[in-house]
Coordinates of C-alpha atoms and ligand atoms in Angstrom, one line a residue:
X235 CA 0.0 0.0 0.0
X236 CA 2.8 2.3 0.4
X237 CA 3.3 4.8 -2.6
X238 CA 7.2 6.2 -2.5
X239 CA 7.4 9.8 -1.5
X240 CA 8.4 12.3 -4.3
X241 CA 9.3 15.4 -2.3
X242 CA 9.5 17.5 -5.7
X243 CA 5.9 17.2 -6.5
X244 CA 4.0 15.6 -5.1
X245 CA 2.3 13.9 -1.3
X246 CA 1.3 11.0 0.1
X247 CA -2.7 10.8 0.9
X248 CA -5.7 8.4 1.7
X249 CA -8.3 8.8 -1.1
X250 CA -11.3 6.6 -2.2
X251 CA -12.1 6.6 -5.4
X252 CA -16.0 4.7 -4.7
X253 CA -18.3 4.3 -2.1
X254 CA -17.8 1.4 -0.2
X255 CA -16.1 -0.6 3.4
X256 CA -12.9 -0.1 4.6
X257 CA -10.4 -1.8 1.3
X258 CA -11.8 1.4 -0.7
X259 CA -9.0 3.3 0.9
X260 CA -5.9 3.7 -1.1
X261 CA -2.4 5.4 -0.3
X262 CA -1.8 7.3 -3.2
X263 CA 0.3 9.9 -4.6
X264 CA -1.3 13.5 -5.3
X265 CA -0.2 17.1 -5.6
X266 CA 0.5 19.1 -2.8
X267 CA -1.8 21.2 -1.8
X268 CA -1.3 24.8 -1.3
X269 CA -2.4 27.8 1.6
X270 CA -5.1 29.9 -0.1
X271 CA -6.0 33.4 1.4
X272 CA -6.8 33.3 5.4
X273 CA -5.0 29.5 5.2
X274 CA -2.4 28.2 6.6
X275 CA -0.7 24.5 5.2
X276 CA 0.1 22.2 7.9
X277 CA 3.0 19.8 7.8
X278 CA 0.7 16.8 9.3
X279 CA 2.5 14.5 11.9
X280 CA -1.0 13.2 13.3
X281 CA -4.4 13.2 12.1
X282 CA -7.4 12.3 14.3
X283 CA -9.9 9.6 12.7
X284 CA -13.3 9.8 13.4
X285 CA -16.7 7.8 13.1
X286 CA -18.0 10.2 10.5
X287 CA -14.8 9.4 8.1
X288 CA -16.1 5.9 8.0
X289 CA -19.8 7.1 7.5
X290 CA -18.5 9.5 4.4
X291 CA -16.6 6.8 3.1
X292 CA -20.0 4.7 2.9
X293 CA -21.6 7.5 1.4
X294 CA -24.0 8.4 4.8
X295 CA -22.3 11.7 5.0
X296 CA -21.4 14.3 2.5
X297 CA -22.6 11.9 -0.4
X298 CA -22.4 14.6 -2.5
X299 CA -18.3 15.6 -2.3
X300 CA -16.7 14.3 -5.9
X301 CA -14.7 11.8 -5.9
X302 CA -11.9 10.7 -5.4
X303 CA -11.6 12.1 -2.0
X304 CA -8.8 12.3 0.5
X305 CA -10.5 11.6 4.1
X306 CA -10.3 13.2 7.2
X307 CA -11.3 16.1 9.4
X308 CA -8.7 17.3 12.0
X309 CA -5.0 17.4 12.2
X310 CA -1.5 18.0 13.9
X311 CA 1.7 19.3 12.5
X312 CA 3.7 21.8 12.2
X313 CA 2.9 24.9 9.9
X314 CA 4.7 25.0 6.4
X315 CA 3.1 27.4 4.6
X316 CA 0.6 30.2 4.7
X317 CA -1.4 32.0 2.4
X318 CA -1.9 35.8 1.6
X319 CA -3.1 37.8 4.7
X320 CA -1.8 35.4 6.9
X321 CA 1.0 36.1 9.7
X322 CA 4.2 34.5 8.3
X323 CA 5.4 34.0 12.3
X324 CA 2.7 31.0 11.9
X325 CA 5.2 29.1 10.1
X326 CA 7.8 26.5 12.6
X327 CA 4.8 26.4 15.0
X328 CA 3.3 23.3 16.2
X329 CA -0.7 23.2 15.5
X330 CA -4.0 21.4 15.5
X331 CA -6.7 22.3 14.0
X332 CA -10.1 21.2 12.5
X333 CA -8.9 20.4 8.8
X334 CA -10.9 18.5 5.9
X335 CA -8.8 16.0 4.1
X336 CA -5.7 15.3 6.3
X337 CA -5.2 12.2 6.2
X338 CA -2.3 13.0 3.9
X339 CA 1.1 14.8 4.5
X340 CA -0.4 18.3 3.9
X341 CA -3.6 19.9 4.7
X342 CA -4.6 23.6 4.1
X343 CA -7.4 25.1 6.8
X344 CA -8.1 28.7 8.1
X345 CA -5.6 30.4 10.2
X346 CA -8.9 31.0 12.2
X347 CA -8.8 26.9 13.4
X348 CA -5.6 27.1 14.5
X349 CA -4.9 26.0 18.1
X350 CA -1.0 25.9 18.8
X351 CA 0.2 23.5 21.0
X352 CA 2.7 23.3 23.7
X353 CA 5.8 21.3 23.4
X354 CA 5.2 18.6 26.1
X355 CA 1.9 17.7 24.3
X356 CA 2.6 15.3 21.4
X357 CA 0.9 15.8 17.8
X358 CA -1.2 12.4 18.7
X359 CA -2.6 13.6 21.8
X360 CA -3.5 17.0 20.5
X361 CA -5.2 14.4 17.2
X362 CA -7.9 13.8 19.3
X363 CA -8.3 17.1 21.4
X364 CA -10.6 18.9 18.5
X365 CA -13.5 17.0 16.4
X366 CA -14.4 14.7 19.7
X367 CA -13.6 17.6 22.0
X368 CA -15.6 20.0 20.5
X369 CA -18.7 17.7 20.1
X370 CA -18.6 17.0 24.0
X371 CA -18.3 20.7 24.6
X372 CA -21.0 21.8 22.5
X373 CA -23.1 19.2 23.9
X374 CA -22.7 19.7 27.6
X375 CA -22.1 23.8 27.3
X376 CA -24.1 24.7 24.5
X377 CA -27.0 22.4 23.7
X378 CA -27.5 21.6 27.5
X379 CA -26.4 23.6 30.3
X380 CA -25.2 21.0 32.5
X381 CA -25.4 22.0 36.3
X382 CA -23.7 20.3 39.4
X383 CA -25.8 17.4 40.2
X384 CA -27.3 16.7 37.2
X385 CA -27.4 13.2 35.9
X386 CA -26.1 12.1 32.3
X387 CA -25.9 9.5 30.7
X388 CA -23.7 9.0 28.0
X389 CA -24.1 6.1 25.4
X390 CA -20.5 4.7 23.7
X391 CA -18.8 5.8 27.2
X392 CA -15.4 4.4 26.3
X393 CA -15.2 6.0 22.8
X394 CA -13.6 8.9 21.4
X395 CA -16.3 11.4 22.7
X396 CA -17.4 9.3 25.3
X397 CA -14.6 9.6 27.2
X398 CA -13.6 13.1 26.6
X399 CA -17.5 13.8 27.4
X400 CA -16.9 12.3 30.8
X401 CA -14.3 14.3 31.9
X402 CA -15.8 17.0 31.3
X403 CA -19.1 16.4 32.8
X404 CA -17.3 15.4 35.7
X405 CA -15.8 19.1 35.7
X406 CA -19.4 20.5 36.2
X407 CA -19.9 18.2 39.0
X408 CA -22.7 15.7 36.7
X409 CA -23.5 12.1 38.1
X410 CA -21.9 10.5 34.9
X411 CA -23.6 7.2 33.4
X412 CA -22.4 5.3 30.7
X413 CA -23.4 2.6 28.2
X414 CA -20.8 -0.2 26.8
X415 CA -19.6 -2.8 25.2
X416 CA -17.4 -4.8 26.9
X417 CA -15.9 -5.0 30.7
X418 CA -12.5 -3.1 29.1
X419 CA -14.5 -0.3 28.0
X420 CA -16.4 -0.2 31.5
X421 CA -12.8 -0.1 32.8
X422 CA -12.1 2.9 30.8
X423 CA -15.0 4.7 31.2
X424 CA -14.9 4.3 35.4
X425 CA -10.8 5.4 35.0
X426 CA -12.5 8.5 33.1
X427 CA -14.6 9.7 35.7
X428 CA -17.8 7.7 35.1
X429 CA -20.0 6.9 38.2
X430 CA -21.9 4.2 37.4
X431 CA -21.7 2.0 33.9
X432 CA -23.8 -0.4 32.0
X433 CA -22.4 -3.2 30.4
X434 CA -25.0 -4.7 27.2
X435 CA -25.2 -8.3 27.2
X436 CA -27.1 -9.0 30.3
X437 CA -30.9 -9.2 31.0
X438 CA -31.3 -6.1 32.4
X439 CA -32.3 -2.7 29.9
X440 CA -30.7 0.1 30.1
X441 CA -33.9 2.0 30.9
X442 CA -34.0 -0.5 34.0
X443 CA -30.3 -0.1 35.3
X444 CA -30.7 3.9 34.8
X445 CA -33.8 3.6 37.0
X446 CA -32.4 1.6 39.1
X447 CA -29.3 3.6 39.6
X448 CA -31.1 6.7 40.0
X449 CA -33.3 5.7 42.5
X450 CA -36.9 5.6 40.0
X451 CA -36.3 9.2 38.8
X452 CA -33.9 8.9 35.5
X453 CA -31.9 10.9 34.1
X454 CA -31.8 14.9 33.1
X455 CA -29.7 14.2 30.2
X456 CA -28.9 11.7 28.0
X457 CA -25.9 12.4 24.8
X458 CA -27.0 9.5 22.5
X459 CA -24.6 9.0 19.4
X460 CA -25.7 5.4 18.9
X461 CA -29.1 5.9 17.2
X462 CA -31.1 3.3 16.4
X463 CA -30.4 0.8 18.9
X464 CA -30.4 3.2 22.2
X465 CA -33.5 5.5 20.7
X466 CA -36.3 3.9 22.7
X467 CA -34.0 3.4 26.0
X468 CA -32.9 6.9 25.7
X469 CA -36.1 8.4 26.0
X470 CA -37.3 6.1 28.6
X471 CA -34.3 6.9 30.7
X472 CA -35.4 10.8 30.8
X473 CA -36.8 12.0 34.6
X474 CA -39.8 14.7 33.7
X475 CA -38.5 17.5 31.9
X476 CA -35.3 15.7 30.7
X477 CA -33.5 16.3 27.6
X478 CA -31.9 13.7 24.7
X479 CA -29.8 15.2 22.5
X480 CA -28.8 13.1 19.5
X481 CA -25.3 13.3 17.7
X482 CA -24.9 10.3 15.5
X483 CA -26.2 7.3 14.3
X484 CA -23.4 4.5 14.9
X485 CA -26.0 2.0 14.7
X486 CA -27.8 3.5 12.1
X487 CA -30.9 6.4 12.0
X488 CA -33.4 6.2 15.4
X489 CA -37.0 5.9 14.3
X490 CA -39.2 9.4 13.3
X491 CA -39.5 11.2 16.3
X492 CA -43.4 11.1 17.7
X493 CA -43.8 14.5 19.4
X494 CA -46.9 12.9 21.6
X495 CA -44.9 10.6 23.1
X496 CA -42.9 13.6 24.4
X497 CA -46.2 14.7 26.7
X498 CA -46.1 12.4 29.4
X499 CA -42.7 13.9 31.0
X500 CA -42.6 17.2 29.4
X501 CA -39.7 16.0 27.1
X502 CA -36.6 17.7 25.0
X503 CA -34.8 15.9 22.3
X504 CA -32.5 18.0 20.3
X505 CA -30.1 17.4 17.7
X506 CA -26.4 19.0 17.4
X507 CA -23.5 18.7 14.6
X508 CA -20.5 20.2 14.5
X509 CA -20.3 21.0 11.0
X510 CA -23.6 23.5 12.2
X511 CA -21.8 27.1 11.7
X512 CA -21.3 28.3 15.2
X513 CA -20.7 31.5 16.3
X514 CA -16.5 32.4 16.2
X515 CA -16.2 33.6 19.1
X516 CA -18.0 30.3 20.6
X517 CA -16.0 28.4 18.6
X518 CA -12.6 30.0 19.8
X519 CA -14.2 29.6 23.6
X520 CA -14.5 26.2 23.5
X521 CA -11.4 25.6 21.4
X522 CA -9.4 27.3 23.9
X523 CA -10.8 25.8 27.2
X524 CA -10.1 22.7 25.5
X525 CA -6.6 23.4 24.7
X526 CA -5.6 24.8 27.9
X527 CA -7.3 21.5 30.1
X528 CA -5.4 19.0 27.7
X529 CA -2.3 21.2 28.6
X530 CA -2.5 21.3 31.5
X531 CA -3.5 17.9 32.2
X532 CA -7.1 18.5 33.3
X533 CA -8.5 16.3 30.2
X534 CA -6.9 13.2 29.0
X535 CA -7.1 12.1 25.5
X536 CA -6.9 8.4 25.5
X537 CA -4.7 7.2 22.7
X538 CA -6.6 3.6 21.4
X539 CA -5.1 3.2 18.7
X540 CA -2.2 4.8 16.9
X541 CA -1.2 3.1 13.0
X542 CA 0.6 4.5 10.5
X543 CA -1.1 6.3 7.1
X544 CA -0.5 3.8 5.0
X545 CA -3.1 1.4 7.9
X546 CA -6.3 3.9 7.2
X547 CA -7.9 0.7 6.2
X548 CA -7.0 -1.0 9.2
X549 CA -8.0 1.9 11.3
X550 CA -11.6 1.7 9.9
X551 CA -12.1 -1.6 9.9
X552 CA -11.4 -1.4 14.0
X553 CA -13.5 1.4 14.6
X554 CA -16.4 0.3 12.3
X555 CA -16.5 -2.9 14.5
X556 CA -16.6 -1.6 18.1
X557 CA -13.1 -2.8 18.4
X558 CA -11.3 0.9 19.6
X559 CA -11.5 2.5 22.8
X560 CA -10.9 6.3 22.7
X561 CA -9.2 7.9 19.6
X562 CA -7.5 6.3 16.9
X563 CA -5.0 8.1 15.2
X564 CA -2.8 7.7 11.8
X565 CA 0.8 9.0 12.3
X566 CA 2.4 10.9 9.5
X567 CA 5.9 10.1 9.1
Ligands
NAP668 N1 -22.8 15.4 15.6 C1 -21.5 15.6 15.5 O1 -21.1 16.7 15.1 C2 -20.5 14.5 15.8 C3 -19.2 14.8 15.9 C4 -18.3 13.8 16.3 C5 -18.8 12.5 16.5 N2 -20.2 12.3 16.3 C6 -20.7 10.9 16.4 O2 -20.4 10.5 17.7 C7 -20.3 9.1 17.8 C8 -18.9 8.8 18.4 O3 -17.9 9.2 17.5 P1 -16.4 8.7 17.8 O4 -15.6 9.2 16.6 O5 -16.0 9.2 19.1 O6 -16.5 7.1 17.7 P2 -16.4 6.1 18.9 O7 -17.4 6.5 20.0 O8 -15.0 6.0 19.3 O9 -16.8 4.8 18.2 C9 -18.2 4.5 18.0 C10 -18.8 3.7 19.2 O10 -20.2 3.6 19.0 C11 -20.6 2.4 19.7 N3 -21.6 1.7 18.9 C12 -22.8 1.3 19.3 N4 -23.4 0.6 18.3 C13 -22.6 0.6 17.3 C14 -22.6 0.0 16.0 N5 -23.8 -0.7 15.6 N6 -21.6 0.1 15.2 C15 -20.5 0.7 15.6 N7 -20.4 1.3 16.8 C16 -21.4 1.2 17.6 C17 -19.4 1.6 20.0 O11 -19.2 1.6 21.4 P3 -19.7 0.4 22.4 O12 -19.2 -0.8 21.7 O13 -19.2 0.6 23.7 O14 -21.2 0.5 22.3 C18 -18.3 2.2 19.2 O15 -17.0 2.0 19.9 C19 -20.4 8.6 16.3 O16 -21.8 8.2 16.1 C20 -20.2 9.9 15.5 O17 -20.8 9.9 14.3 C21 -21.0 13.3 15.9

């Protein structure tokens, strides 16, 4: 799978050329890209992979991008280039940034995305700071307004944003529940922060163990990325007045949502994507709380897996089947 590196012309990158599972990614040789106004180019030494890489590479997400396509949405590196109206003194400093198509050895973004790092935190770590970091954010900050006390409960606990959304409901003094898959992720999620968490596979529903766990009353809030599957438990988790809010679909789409069966407890369900334009000076808010807790060791990024480019397919193929736990990453050489 390797393609040699011609540093004249061209980069290495991950592109599919057709919809389909994880052997559609190819390493392949393309030209560089280059800074446009307002960008920077990053020298990419990390780049953070994400559920909704595999989605787009099935075609459930941006089915309408031409192909072929290099993946990805967020990287690390060092800046090598910027474009017109950009401060040259950007260039030698160590980034990350939210960044379409880096899973490649260059990837342009806005200057305005740029979050630079400090030395002790490596490009790997700071991988999987920004599209899972931000989603937990937003959901506990901006689509809720968590409060000390509150209870949450937090589907895919162990995964990328389930952990990270742990932590930081733990920092606003939540009671944290989690669902997973195995005892190992339970492990994870607990080391994270998590009060109490569910393990599938017994007799018990999820709806049951929440009620149980919260003495009859349920929960106030529930982040459910899993979709299909967790829809019906979600909701019956809720105490009166609770709110769902729905982020993704790893299990495919939950069913139409029946506003009547929202009367009974005065229900919320909302939905939230990060690709939603936020406001800037949100976006630098939460960018920067993040940056500064992950440097300062207040939020812990848990490195699952770490593969080289050249194993994108790999990478998939592990996240796709429930194998990871936290962030998987492909180093750049
Ligand atoms: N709305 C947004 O802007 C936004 C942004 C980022 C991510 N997301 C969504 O958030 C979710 C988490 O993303 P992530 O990148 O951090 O991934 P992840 O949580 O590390 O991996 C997905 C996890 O979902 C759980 N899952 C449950 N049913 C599944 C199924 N049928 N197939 C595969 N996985 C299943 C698995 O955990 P268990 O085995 O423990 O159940 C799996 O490990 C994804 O749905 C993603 O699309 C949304």
């Amino acid at each position: 799978m390797k393609a040699p590196r011609r540093y004249d012309a061209g980069m290495r990158a991950i592109r599919y050329h057709e919809i389909g599972g994880p052997d559609v990614l190819r390493m392949e040789e393309v030209s560089d890209p280059t800074a446009g106004p307002g960008q920077v180019r990053i020298r990419v030494k990390a780049a953070g992979v994400n559920f909704a890489d595999t989605e787009r590479r099935r075609g459930l997400y941006d089915a309408a991008a031409p192909l072929p396509r290099i993946l990805g949405s967020e990287a690390a590196g060092v800046v090598d280039q910027v474009g017109a109206g950009v401060d040259s003194r950007w260039i030698g400093k160590r980034v990350v940034a939210l960044a379409l198509q880096s899973y490649a050895e260059l990837a342009t973004t806005s200057v305005d995305e740029l979050l630079e790092l400090p030395e002790h935190v490596s490009f790997e770590e700071a991988a999987g700071l920004l599209v899972q970091g931000l989603t937990a954010w937003h959901l506990l900050f901006t689509s809720a307004q968590v409060r000390k006390g509150d209870r949450v409960l937090i589907h895919a606990a162990a995964g990328g944003v389930g952990l990270l959304a742990i932590q930081l409901a733990k920092t606003l003094g939540a009671v944290v529940l989690g669902t997973v898959s195995s005892e190992e992720k339970a492990a994870l999620a607990r080391e994270a922060g998590a009060d109490e968490v569910f393990v599938y596979g017994g007799a018990e529903s999820v709806s049951d163990w929440v009620k149980q766990v919260t003495g009859g009353s349920g929960v106030e809030l529930v982040l459910d990325s899993v979709g299909a599957s967790t829809w019906a438990s979600s909701l019956e988790s809720l105490a009166p007045f609770g709110h769902l809010v729905a982020y993704g679909n790893a299990s495919g789409p939950p069913p139409a949502l029946e506003v009547e069966a929202l009367y009974a407890k005065s229900l919320k369900v909302s939905a939230y994507w990060l690709r939603t334009p936020h406001p800037a000076a949100l976006q630098r808010q939460a960018r920067e709380a993040l940056g500064q807790a992950l440097a300062d060791g207040r939020l812990r990024v848990k490195l699952g897996l770490v593969v080289g480019l050249e194993e994108a397919t790999r990478a998939h193929q592990q996240l796709e089947s429930r194998a990871t736990v936290g962030k998987v990453v492909l180093r750049v050489a």
